[in-house]
């Protein structure tokens, strides 16, 4: 024990103090690990739907080919489907006001995540950190931050972000449905394969999206698709086009689950153009 302070100075205590000061670096290391997992499965950059400073339409052919093989799909149709997804996401996220809002919400979530890394110190309790394997497991697990209870600030930012992301996911599905009828004769097989792929993903494959406060699973896709469908049924394509027309037309968490509320708000507040 430390006689002066009365505090223990065993290996675990010293390491806990070190971890408390290394939170931001640990978050960066875990994000890097998460991106590494993502690179092994993503078929295009916008599969993680965040704005890019220098956007380019790209595809990862090897991952697309593997997906087609795993689900017994036509490789050419899968490549076309990936291109349609990427192009639609790019068309939305390249709009300056949409990109700015996404970045604002992402920054708020990541700032909250950095603050929450202090909770990782609690995870050290009860671990025998004198063993190299224990420390390696902690540092190498890209999902360690997701096991922490988010702070209220991080939770609010994540809810705001998820509302906009869900709208984007639903909009992409809407456009794919329209385009696939003409270009693919429908996309039932690919849609079902993609849904099952999303459900079956391991936590490490979802680490990058979860660390950024995103959820790209079927539940969020269905949530966004229901919102887009509700807007389309009430206001048609003209009403749906207003979704990305200005910063204030992006939906809130309450509105994403009630498209009628969104339509009422923008009808009342949208300035004349």
PDB file of C-alpha atoms in Angstrom:
ATOM      1  CA  UNK A   1       0.000   0.000   0.000  1.00  0.00           C
ATOM      2  CA  UNK A   2       0.944   3.636  -0.512  1.00  0.00           C
ATOM      3  CA  UNK A   3       1.672   4.818   3.050  1.00  0.00           C
ATOM      4  CA  UNK A   4       1.323   8.518   2.189  1.00  0.00           C
ATOM      5  CA  UNK A   5      -2.056   8.295   0.508  1.00  0.00           C
ATOM      6  CA  UNK A   6      -3.459   5.191   2.092  1.00  0.00           C
ATOM      7  CA  UNK A   7      -4.339   3.896  -1.377  1.00  0.00           C
ATOM      8  CA  UNK A   8      -3.336   0.531  -2.774  1.00  0.00           C
ATOM      9  CA  UNK A   9      -0.716   0.542  -5.486  1.00  0.00           C
ATOM     10  CA  UNK A  10      -0.964  -2.985  -6.812  1.00  0.00           C
ATOM     11  CA  UNK A  11      -0.649  -3.709 -10.562  1.00  0.00           C
ATOM     12  CA  UNK A  12      -4.406  -3.504 -11.177  1.00  0.00           C
ATOM     13  CA  UNK A  13      -4.719  -0.177  -9.326  1.00  0.00           C
ATOM     14  CA  UNK A  14      -1.825   1.358 -11.197  1.00  0.00           C
ATOM     15  CA  UNK A  15      -3.226   0.168 -14.507  1.00  0.00           C
ATOM     16  CA  UNK A  16      -6.667   1.513 -13.618  1.00  0.00           C
ATOM     17  CA  UNK A  17      -5.170   4.954 -13.014  1.00  0.00           C
ATOM     18  CA  UNK A  18      -3.328   4.752 -16.302  1.00  0.00           C
ATOM     19  CA  UNK A  19      -6.523   3.736 -18.112  1.00  0.00           C
ATOM     20  CA  UNK A  20      -8.391   6.691 -16.595  1.00  0.00           C
ATOM     21  CA  UNK A  21      -5.958   9.096 -18.275  1.00  0.00           C
ATOM     22  CA  UNK A  22      -5.864   7.137 -21.535  1.00  0.00           C
ATOM     23  CA  UNK A  23      -9.615   7.121 -22.223  1.00  0.00           C
ATOM     24  CA  UNK A  24      -9.516   9.162 -25.465  1.00  0.00           C
ATOM     25  CA  UNK A  25      -6.626   7.107 -26.817  1.00  0.00           C
ATOM     26  CA  UNK A  26      -8.433   3.901 -25.909  1.00  0.00           C
ATOM     27  CA  UNK A  27     -11.544   5.122 -27.740  1.00  0.00           C
ATOM     28  CA  UNK A  28      -9.417   5.817 -30.829  1.00  0.00           C
ATOM     29  CA  UNK A  29      -7.835   2.364 -30.626  1.00  0.00           C
ATOM     30  CA  UNK A  30     -11.218   0.695 -30.360  1.00  0.00           C
ATOM     31  CA  UNK A  31     -12.585   2.734 -33.264  1.00  0.00           C
ATOM     32  CA  UNK A  32      -9.595   1.649 -35.348  1.00  0.00           C
ATOM     33  CA  UNK A  33     -10.283  -1.963 -34.443  1.00  0.00           C
ATOM     34  CA  UNK A  34     -13.945  -1.496 -35.373  1.00  0.00           C
ATOM     35  CA  UNK A  35     -13.041  -0.031 -38.767  1.00  0.00           C
ATOM     36  CA  UNK A  36     -10.812  -3.031 -39.375  1.00  0.00           C
ATOM     37  CA  UNK A  37     -13.740  -5.371 -38.784  1.00  0.00           C
ATOM     38  CA  UNK A  38     -15.935  -3.243 -41.060  1.00  0.00           C
ATOM     39  CA  UNK A  39     -13.438  -3.426 -43.931  1.00  0.00           C
ATOM     40  CA  UNK A  40     -13.772  -7.190 -44.056  1.00  0.00           C
ATOM     41  CA  UNK A  41     -17.487  -7.128 -44.860  1.00  0.00           C
ATOM     42  CA  UNK A  42     -18.593  -3.760 -46.249  1.00  0.00           C
ATOM     43  CA  UNK A  43     -19.501  -3.653 -49.933  1.00  0.00           C
ATOM     44  CA  UNK A  44     -19.367   0.133 -50.267  1.00  0.00           C
ATOM     45  CA  UNK A  45     -18.356   3.171 -48.183  1.00  0.00           C
ATOM     46  CA  UNK A  46     -21.927   4.355 -47.636  1.00  0.00           C
ATOM     47  CA  UNK A  47     -22.826   1.073 -45.981  1.00  0.00           C
ATOM     48  CA  UNK A  48     -21.810   3.141 -42.966  1.00  0.00           C
ATOM     49  CA  UNK A  49     -24.040   6.130 -43.856  1.00  0.00           C
ATOM     50  CA  UNK A  50     -21.969   9.129 -42.835  1.00  0.00           C
ATOM     51  CA  UNK A  51     -20.885  12.115 -44.983  1.00  0.00           C
ATOM     52  CA  UNK A  52     -17.464  12.102 -46.615  1.00  0.00           C
ATOM     53  CA  UNK A  53     -15.294  15.177 -47.135  1.00  0.00           C
ATOM     54  CA  UNK A  54     -14.176  13.942 -50.542  1.00  0.00           C
ATOM     55  CA  UNK A  55     -17.045  11.670 -51.616  1.00  0.00           C
ATOM     56  CA  UNK A  56     -16.369   9.036 -54.244  1.00  0.00           C
ATOM     57  CA  UNK A  57     -18.631   6.283 -55.459  1.00  0.00           C
ATOM     58  CA  UNK A  58     -16.752   3.084 -54.735  1.00  0.00           C
ATOM     59  CA  UNK A  59     -17.392  -0.623 -54.326  1.00  0.00           C
ATOM     60  CA  UNK A  60     -15.478  -3.453 -52.677  1.00  0.00           C
ATOM     61  CA  UNK A  61     -15.769  -6.139 -55.412  1.00  0.00           C
ATOM     62  CA  UNK A  62     -14.394  -8.997 -53.306  1.00  0.00           C
ATOM     63  CA  UNK A  63     -16.934  -8.424 -50.523  1.00  0.00           C
ATOM     64  CA  UNK A  64     -19.794  -8.073 -53.021  1.00  0.00           C
ATOM     65  CA  UNK A  65     -18.749 -11.301 -54.727  1.00  0.00           C
ATOM     66  CA  UNK A  66     -18.547 -13.093 -51.372  1.00  0.00           C
ATOM     67  CA  UNK A  67     -22.036 -11.884 -50.434  1.00  0.00           C
ATOM     68  CA  UNK A  68     -23.414 -13.108 -53.776  1.00  0.00           C
ATOM     69  CA  UNK A  69     -21.749 -16.491 -53.350  1.00  0.00           C
ATOM     70  CA  UNK A  70     -22.845 -16.913 -49.736  1.00  0.00           C
ATOM     71  CA  UNK A  71     -26.483 -16.288 -50.648  1.00  0.00           C
ATOM     72  CA  UNK A  72     -26.508 -17.888 -54.138  1.00  0.00           C
ATOM     73  CA  UNK A  73     -27.246 -14.606 -55.916  1.00  0.00           C
ATOM     74  CA  UNK A  74     -26.309 -13.334 -59.358  1.00  0.00           C
ATOM     75  CA  UNK A  75     -23.021 -11.419 -58.888  1.00  0.00           C
ATOM     76  CA  UNK A  76     -23.929  -8.834 -61.544  1.00  0.00           C
ATOM     77  CA  UNK A  77     -27.264  -8.106 -59.879  1.00  0.00           C
ATOM     78  CA  UNK A  78     -25.582  -7.739 -56.497  1.00  0.00           C
ATOM     79  CA  UNK A  79     -23.045  -5.291 -57.940  1.00  0.00           C
ATOM     80  CA  UNK A  80     -25.826  -3.247 -59.538  1.00  0.00           C
ATOM     81  CA  UNK A  81     -27.774  -3.302 -56.260  1.00  0.00           C
ATOM     82  CA  UNK A  82     -24.708  -2.055 -54.361  1.00  0.00           C
ATOM     83  CA  UNK A  83     -24.219   0.734 -56.909  1.00  0.00           C
ATOM     84  CA  UNK A  84     -27.840   1.825 -56.531  1.00  0.00           C
ATOM     85  CA  UNK A  85     -27.511   1.907 -52.735  1.00  0.00           C
ATOM     86  CA  UNK A  86     -24.283   3.894 -52.907  1.00  0.00           C
ATOM     87  CA  UNK A  87     -25.645   6.374 -55.451  1.00  0.00           C
ATOM     88  CA  UNK A  88     -28.832   7.024 -53.450  1.00  0.00           C
ATOM     89  CA  UNK A  89     -26.939   7.505 -50.186  1.00  0.00           C
ATOM     90  CA  UNK A  90     -24.462   9.794 -51.932  1.00  0.00           C
ATOM     91  CA  UNK A  91     -27.265  11.906 -53.421  1.00  0.00           C
ATOM     92  CA  UNK A  92     -28.621  12.584 -49.918  1.00  0.00           C
ATOM     93  CA  UNK A  93     -25.422  12.845 -47.875  1.00  0.00           C
ATOM     94  CA  UNK A  94     -23.665  15.101 -50.381  1.00  0.00           C
ATOM     95  CA  UNK A  95     -26.232  17.849 -49.750  1.00  0.00           C
ATOM     96  CA  UNK A  96     -24.364  20.391 -47.598  1.00  0.00           C
ATOM     97  CA  UNK A  97     -27.124  20.996 -45.051  1.00  0.00           C
ATOM     98  CA  UNK A  98     -27.736  17.257 -44.616  1.00  0.00           C
ATOM     99  CA  UNK A  99     -23.997  16.574 -44.258  1.00  0.00           C
ATOM    100  CA  UNK A 100     -23.646  19.384 -41.725  1.00  0.00           C
ATOM    101  CA  UNK A 101     -26.480  18.027 -39.592  1.00  0.00           C
ATOM    102  CA  UNK A 102     -25.068  14.495 -39.711  1.00  0.00           C
ATOM    103  CA  UNK A 103     -21.632  15.753 -38.683  1.00  0.00           C
ATOM    104  CA  UNK A 104     -23.083  17.829 -35.851  1.00  0.00           C
ATOM    105  CA  UNK A 105     -24.928  14.830 -34.428  1.00  0.00           C
ATOM    106  CA  UNK A 106     -21.964  12.495 -34.921  1.00  0.00           C
ATOM    107  CA  UNK A 107     -19.685  14.901 -33.061  1.00  0.00           C
ATOM    108  CA  UNK A 108     -22.151  15.055 -30.175  1.00  0.00           C
ATOM    109  CA  UNK A 109     -22.326  11.258 -29.990  1.00  0.00           C
ATOM    110  CA  UNK A 110     -18.547  10.798 -30.179  1.00  0.00           C
ATOM    111  CA  UNK A 111     -17.993  13.469 -27.529  1.00  0.00           C
ATOM    112  CA  UNK A 112     -20.402  11.624 -25.272  1.00  0.00           C
ATOM    113  CA  UNK A 113     -18.634   8.371 -26.046  1.00  0.00           C
ATOM    114  CA  UNK A 114     -15.264   9.875 -25.071  1.00  0.00           C
ATOM    115  CA  UNK A 115     -16.756  10.998 -21.755  1.00  0.00           C
ATOM    116  CA  UNK A 116     -18.220   7.556 -21.170  1.00  0.00           C
ATOM    117  CA  UNK A 117     -14.812   5.887 -21.509  1.00  0.00           C
ATOM    118  CA  UNK A 118     -14.270   6.767 -17.874  1.00  0.00           C
ATOM    119  CA  UNK A 119     -16.653   3.920 -17.152  1.00  0.00           C
ATOM    120  CA  UNK A 120     -14.153   1.485 -18.596  1.00  0.00           C
ATOM    121  CA  UNK A 121     -12.182   1.821 -15.378  1.00  0.00           C
ATOM    122  CA  UNK A 122     -15.076   0.118 -13.588  1.00  0.00           C
ATOM    123  CA  UNK A 123     -14.723  -2.808 -15.982  1.00  0.00           C
ATOM    124  CA  UNK A 124     -11.210  -3.352 -14.682  1.00  0.00           C
ATOM    125  CA  UNK A 125     -12.490  -4.294 -11.262  1.00  0.00           C
ATOM    126  CA  UNK A 126     -12.338  -8.016 -10.737  1.00  0.00           C
ATOM    127  CA  UNK A 127     -10.048  -8.573 -13.736  1.00  0.00           C
ATOM    128  CA  UNK A 128      -6.608 -10.038 -13.207  1.00  0.00           C
ATOM    129  CA  UNK A 129      -4.781  -7.424 -15.261  1.00  0.00           C
ATOM    130  CA  UNK A 130      -1.415  -8.908 -14.347  1.00  0.00           C
ATOM    131  CA  UNK A 131      -2.232 -11.439 -17.069  1.00  0.00           C
ATOM    132  CA  UNK A 132      -1.349 -10.194 -20.583  1.00  0.00           C
ATOM    133  CA  UNK A 133      -4.348 -11.970 -22.111  1.00  0.00           C
ATOM    134  CA  UNK A 134      -6.785  -9.979 -19.963  1.00  0.00           C
ATOM    135  CA  UNK A 135      -5.426  -6.615 -21.085  1.00  0.00           C
ATOM    136  CA  UNK A 136      -5.202  -7.732 -24.700  1.00  0.00           C
ATOM    137  CA  UNK A 137      -8.838  -8.837 -24.567  1.00  0.00           C
ATOM    138  CA  UNK A 138      -9.938  -5.459 -23.200  1.00  0.00           C
ATOM    139  CA  UNK A 139      -7.964  -3.359 -25.666  1.00  0.00           C
ATOM    140  CA  UNK A 140      -8.760  -5.573 -28.639  1.00  0.00           C
ATOM    141  CA  UNK A 141     -12.517  -5.717 -28.085  1.00  0.00           C
ATOM    142  CA  UNK A 142     -14.101  -3.045 -30.323  1.00  0.00           C
ATOM    143  CA  UNK A 143     -17.437  -3.481 -28.528  1.00  0.00           C
ATOM    144  CA  UNK A 144     -16.165  -2.702 -25.013  1.00  0.00           C
ATOM    145  CA  UNK A 145     -17.672   0.786 -25.082  1.00  0.00           C
ATOM    146  CA  UNK A 146     -21.084  -0.545 -26.058  1.00  0.00           C
ATOM    147  CA  UNK A 147     -21.366  -2.440 -22.774  1.00  0.00           C
ATOM    148  CA  UNK A 148     -21.369   0.865 -20.893  1.00  0.00           C
ATOM    149  CA  UNK A 149     -24.561   2.656 -19.870  1.00  0.00           C
ATOM    150  CA  UNK A 150     -24.613   5.799 -22.036  1.00  0.00           C
ATOM    151  CA  UNK A 151     -24.765   9.188 -20.388  1.00  0.00           C
ATOM    152  CA  UNK A 152     -27.966  11.251 -20.870  1.00  0.00           C
ATOM    153  CA  UNK A 153     -26.070  13.558 -23.251  1.00  0.00           C
ATOM    154  CA  UNK A 154     -24.881  10.680 -25.380  1.00  0.00           C
ATOM    155  CA  UNK A 155     -28.328   9.053 -25.346  1.00  0.00           C
ATOM    156  CA  UNK A 156     -30.109  12.221 -26.542  1.00  0.00           C
ATOM    157  CA  UNK A 157     -27.576  12.769 -29.313  1.00  0.00           C
ATOM    158  CA  UNK A 158     -27.870   9.132 -30.395  1.00  0.00           C
ATOM    159  CA  UNK A 159     -31.673   9.352 -30.527  1.00  0.00           C
ATOM    160  CA  UNK A 160     -31.504  12.475 -32.718  1.00  0.00           C
ATOM    161  CA  UNK A 161     -28.952  10.820 -34.976  1.00  0.00           C
ATOM    162  CA  UNK A 162     -30.923   7.574 -35.247  1.00  0.00           C
ATOM    163  CA  UNK A 163     -34.021   9.454 -36.380  1.00  0.00           C
ATOM    164  CA  UNK A 164     -32.179  10.977 -39.337  1.00  0.00           C
ATOM    165  CA  UNK A 165     -30.367   7.711 -40.105  1.00  0.00           C
ATOM    166  CA  UNK A 166     -33.636   5.758 -40.049  1.00  0.00           C
ATOM    167  CA  UNK A 167     -35.151   8.248 -42.509  1.00  0.00           C
ATOM    168  CA  UNK A 168     -32.144   7.793 -44.799  1.00  0.00           C
ATOM    169  CA  UNK A 169     -32.332   3.993 -44.593  1.00  0.00           C
ATOM    170  CA  UNK A 170     -36.041   4.070 -45.378  1.00  0.00           C
ATOM    171  CA  UNK A 171     -35.526   6.476 -48.258  1.00  0.00           C
ATOM    172  CA  UNK A 172     -32.806   4.257 -49.742  1.00  0.00           C
ATOM    173  CA  UNK A 173     -35.171   1.278 -49.558  1.00  0.00           C
ATOM    174  CA  UNK A 174     -37.900   3.304 -51.290  1.00  0.00           C
ATOM    175  CA  UNK A 175     -35.618   4.303 -54.167  1.00  0.00           C
ATOM    176  CA  UNK A 176     -34.259   0.759 -54.496  1.00  0.00           C
ATOM    177  CA  UNK A 177     -37.802  -0.591 -54.770  1.00  0.00           C
ATOM    178  CA  UNK A 178     -38.562   1.822 -57.611  1.00  0.00           C
ATOM    179  CA  UNK A 179     -35.292   1.280 -59.469  1.00  0.00           C
ATOM    180  CA  UNK A 180     -35.132  -2.477 -58.996  1.00  0.00           C
ATOM    181  CA  UNK A 181     -38.446  -3.043 -60.735  1.00  0.00           C
ATOM    182  CA  UNK A 182     -36.982  -1.554 -63.914  1.00  0.00           C
ATOM    183  CA  UNK A 183     -33.385  -2.724 -63.601  1.00  0.00           C
ATOM    184  CA  UNK A 184     -33.562  -6.010 -61.688  1.00  0.00           C
ATOM    185  CA  UNK A 185     -37.120  -7.184 -62.211  1.00  0.00           C
ATOM    186  CA  UNK A 186     -37.623  -6.755 -58.475  1.00  0.00           C
ATOM    187  CA  UNK A 187     -35.205  -7.370 -55.646  1.00  0.00           C
ATOM    188  CA  UNK A 188     -36.929  -9.879 -53.406  1.00  0.00           C
ATOM    189  CA  UNK A 189     -34.055 -12.360 -53.172  1.00  0.00           C
ATOM    190  CA  UNK A 190     -31.407  -9.711 -52.573  1.00  0.00           C
ATOM    191  CA  UNK A 191     -33.574  -7.901 -50.020  1.00  0.00           C
ATOM    192  CA  UNK A 192     -34.186 -11.088 -48.054  1.00  0.00           C
ATOM    193  CA  UNK A 193     -30.513 -12.054 -48.171  1.00  0.00           C
ATOM    194  CA  UNK A 194     -29.457  -8.583 -46.983  1.00  0.00           C
ATOM    195  CA  UNK A 195     -31.953  -8.638 -44.116  1.00  0.00           C
ATOM    196  CA  UNK A 196     -30.757 -12.048 -42.945  1.00  0.00           C
ATOM    197  CA  UNK A 197     -27.153 -10.880 -43.312  1.00  0.00           C
ATOM    198  CA  UNK A 198     -27.874  -7.867 -41.083  1.00  0.00           C
ATOM    199  CA  UNK A 199     -29.576 -10.028 -38.470  1.00  0.00           C
ATOM    200  CA  UNK A 200     -26.762 -12.587 -38.408  1.00  0.00           C
ATOM    201  CA  UNK A 201     -23.911 -10.108 -38.008  1.00  0.00           C
ATOM    202  CA  UNK A 202     -21.645 -10.579 -35.024  1.00  0.00           C
ATOM    203  CA  UNK A 203     -21.168  -7.707 -32.583  1.00  0.00           C
ATOM    204  CA  UNK A 204     -17.641  -7.091 -33.880  1.00  0.00           C
ATOM    205  CA  UNK A 205     -19.020  -6.496 -37.389  1.00  0.00           C
ATOM    206  CA  UNK A 206     -21.425  -3.883 -35.965  1.00  0.00           C
ATOM    207  CA  UNK A 207     -18.811  -2.196 -33.782  1.00  0.00           C
ATOM    208  CA  UNK A 208     -18.114   0.793 -36.049  1.00  0.00           C
ATOM    209  CA  UNK A 209     -21.769   1.749 -36.420  1.00  0.00           C
ATOM    210  CA  UNK A 210     -22.531   1.283 -32.722  1.00  0.00           C
ATOM    211  CA  UNK A 211     -19.524   3.314 -31.614  1.00  0.00           C
ATOM    212  CA  UNK A 212     -20.874   6.177 -33.727  1.00  0.00           C
ATOM    213  CA  UNK A 213     -24.325   5.848 -32.192  1.00  0.00           C
ATOM    214  CA  UNK A 214     -25.769   4.187 -35.290  1.00  0.00           C
ATOM    215  CA  UNK A 215     -28.009   1.166 -35.631  1.00  0.00           C
ATOM    216  CA  UNK A 216     -28.307  -0.193 -39.154  1.00  0.00           C
ATOM    217  CA  UNK A 217     -30.202  -3.360 -38.334  1.00  0.00           C
ATOM    218  CA  UNK A 218     -33.569  -4.467 -39.726  1.00  0.00           C
ATOM    219  CA  UNK A 219     -35.522  -2.732 -36.949  1.00  0.00           C
ATOM    220  CA  UNK A 220     -34.184   0.697 -37.912  1.00  0.00           C
ATOM    221  CA  UNK A 221     -34.641  -0.041 -41.623  1.00  0.00           C
ATOM    222  CA  UNK A 222     -38.274  -1.001 -40.960  1.00  0.00           C
ATOM    223  CA  UNK A 223     -38.715   2.115 -38.804  1.00  0.00           C
ATOM    224  CA  UNK A 224     -37.443   4.359 -41.585  1.00  0.00           C
ATOM    225  CA  UNK A 225     -39.357   2.493 -44.286  1.00  0.00           C
ATOM    226  CA  UNK A 226     -42.604   2.941 -42.342  1.00  0.00           C
ATOM    227  CA  UNK A 227     -41.918   6.677 -42.050  1.00  0.00           C
ATOM    228  CA  UNK A 228     -41.160   7.055 -45.762  1.00  0.00           C
ATOM    229  CA  UNK A 229     -44.180   4.956 -46.688  1.00  0.00           C
ATOM    230  CA  UNK A 230     -46.403   7.092 -44.450  1.00  0.00           C
ATOM    231  CA  UNK A 231     -45.143  10.303 -46.060  1.00  0.00           C
ATOM    232  CA  UNK A 232     -45.521   8.863 -49.556  1.00  0.00           C
ATOM    233  CA  UNK A 233     -49.086   7.687 -48.919  1.00  0.00           C
ATOM    234  CA  UNK A 234     -50.103  11.118 -47.608  1.00  0.00           C
ATOM    235  CA  UNK A 235     -48.131  13.451 -49.867  1.00  0.00           C
ATOM    236  CA  UNK A 236     -46.672  11.410 -52.740  1.00  0.00           C
ATOM    237  CA  UNK A 237     -43.225  11.893 -54.224  1.00  0.00           C
ATOM    238  CA  UNK A 238     -43.564  15.664 -53.982  1.00  0.00           C
ATOM    239  CA  UNK A 239     -43.997  15.452 -50.235  1.00  0.00           C
ATOM    240  CA  UNK A 240     -41.184  12.938 -49.915  1.00  0.00           C
ATOM    241  CA  UNK A 241     -38.830  15.202 -51.869  1.00  0.00           C
ATOM    242  CA  UNK A 242     -39.159  17.790 -49.093  1.00  0.00           C
ATOM    243  CA  UNK A 243     -37.481  15.424 -46.634  1.00  0.00           C
ATOM    244  CA  UNK A 244     -33.966  16.489 -47.655  1.00  0.00           C
ATOM    245  CA  UNK A 245     -34.823  19.983 -48.887  1.00  0.00           C
ATOM    246  CA  UNK A 246     -33.568  21.993 -45.878  1.00  0.00           C
ATOM    247  CA  UNK A 247     -32.085  21.510 -42.403  1.00  0.00           C
ATOM    248  CA  UNK A 248     -35.378  21.958 -40.585  1.00  0.00           C
ATOM    249  CA  UNK A 249     -37.185  19.279 -42.633  1.00  0.00           C
ATOM    250  CA  UNK A 250     -35.061  16.463 -41.170  1.00  0.00           C
ATOM    251  CA  UNK A 251     -37.270  14.391 -38.834  1.00  0.00           C
ATOM    252  CA  UNK A 252     -37.047  14.325 -35.054  1.00  0.00           C
ATOM    253  CA  UNK A 253     -37.195  11.104 -32.980  1.00  0.00           C
ATOM    254  CA  UNK A 254     -40.916  11.634 -32.330  1.00  0.00           C
ATOM    255  CA  UNK A 255     -41.686  12.372 -35.984  1.00  0.00           C
ATOM    256  CA  UNK A 256     -39.858   9.362 -37.411  1.00  0.00           C
ATOM    257  CA  UNK A 257     -42.492   7.209 -35.687  1.00  0.00           C
ATOM    258  CA  UNK A 258     -45.368   9.496 -36.696  1.00  0.00           C
ATOM    259  CA  UNK A 259     -44.993  10.773 -40.276  1.00  0.00           C
ATOM    260  CA  UNK A 260     -48.210  12.778 -39.936  1.00  0.00           C
ATOM    261  CA  UNK A 261     -46.554  14.925 -37.265  1.00  0.00           C
ATOM    262  CA  UNK A 262     -43.626  15.592 -39.576  1.00  0.00           C
ATOM    263  CA  UNK A 263     -45.913  16.665 -42.424  1.00  0.00           C
ATOM    264  CA  UNK A 264     -47.872  18.963 -40.117  1.00  0.00           C
ATOM    265  CA  UNK A 265     -44.711  20.618 -38.825  1.00  0.00           C
ATOM    266  CA  UNK A 266     -43.115  21.315 -42.184  1.00  0.00           C
ATOM    267  CA  UNK A 267     -46.414  22.548 -43.633  1.00  0.00           C
ATOM    268  CA  UNK A 268     -46.611  25.057 -40.780  1.00  0.00           C
ATOM    269  CA  UNK A 269     -42.987  26.138 -40.630  1.00  0.00           C
ATOM    270  CA  UNK A 270     -41.404  25.675 -44.045  1.00  0.00           C
ATOM    271  CA  UNK A 271     -40.656  29.094 -45.527  1.00  0.00           C
ATOM    272  CA  UNK A 272     -41.841  29.972 -48.973  1.00  0.00           C
ATOM    273  CA  UNK A 273     -39.243  29.373 -51.676  1.00  0.00           C
TER     274      UNK A 273
END
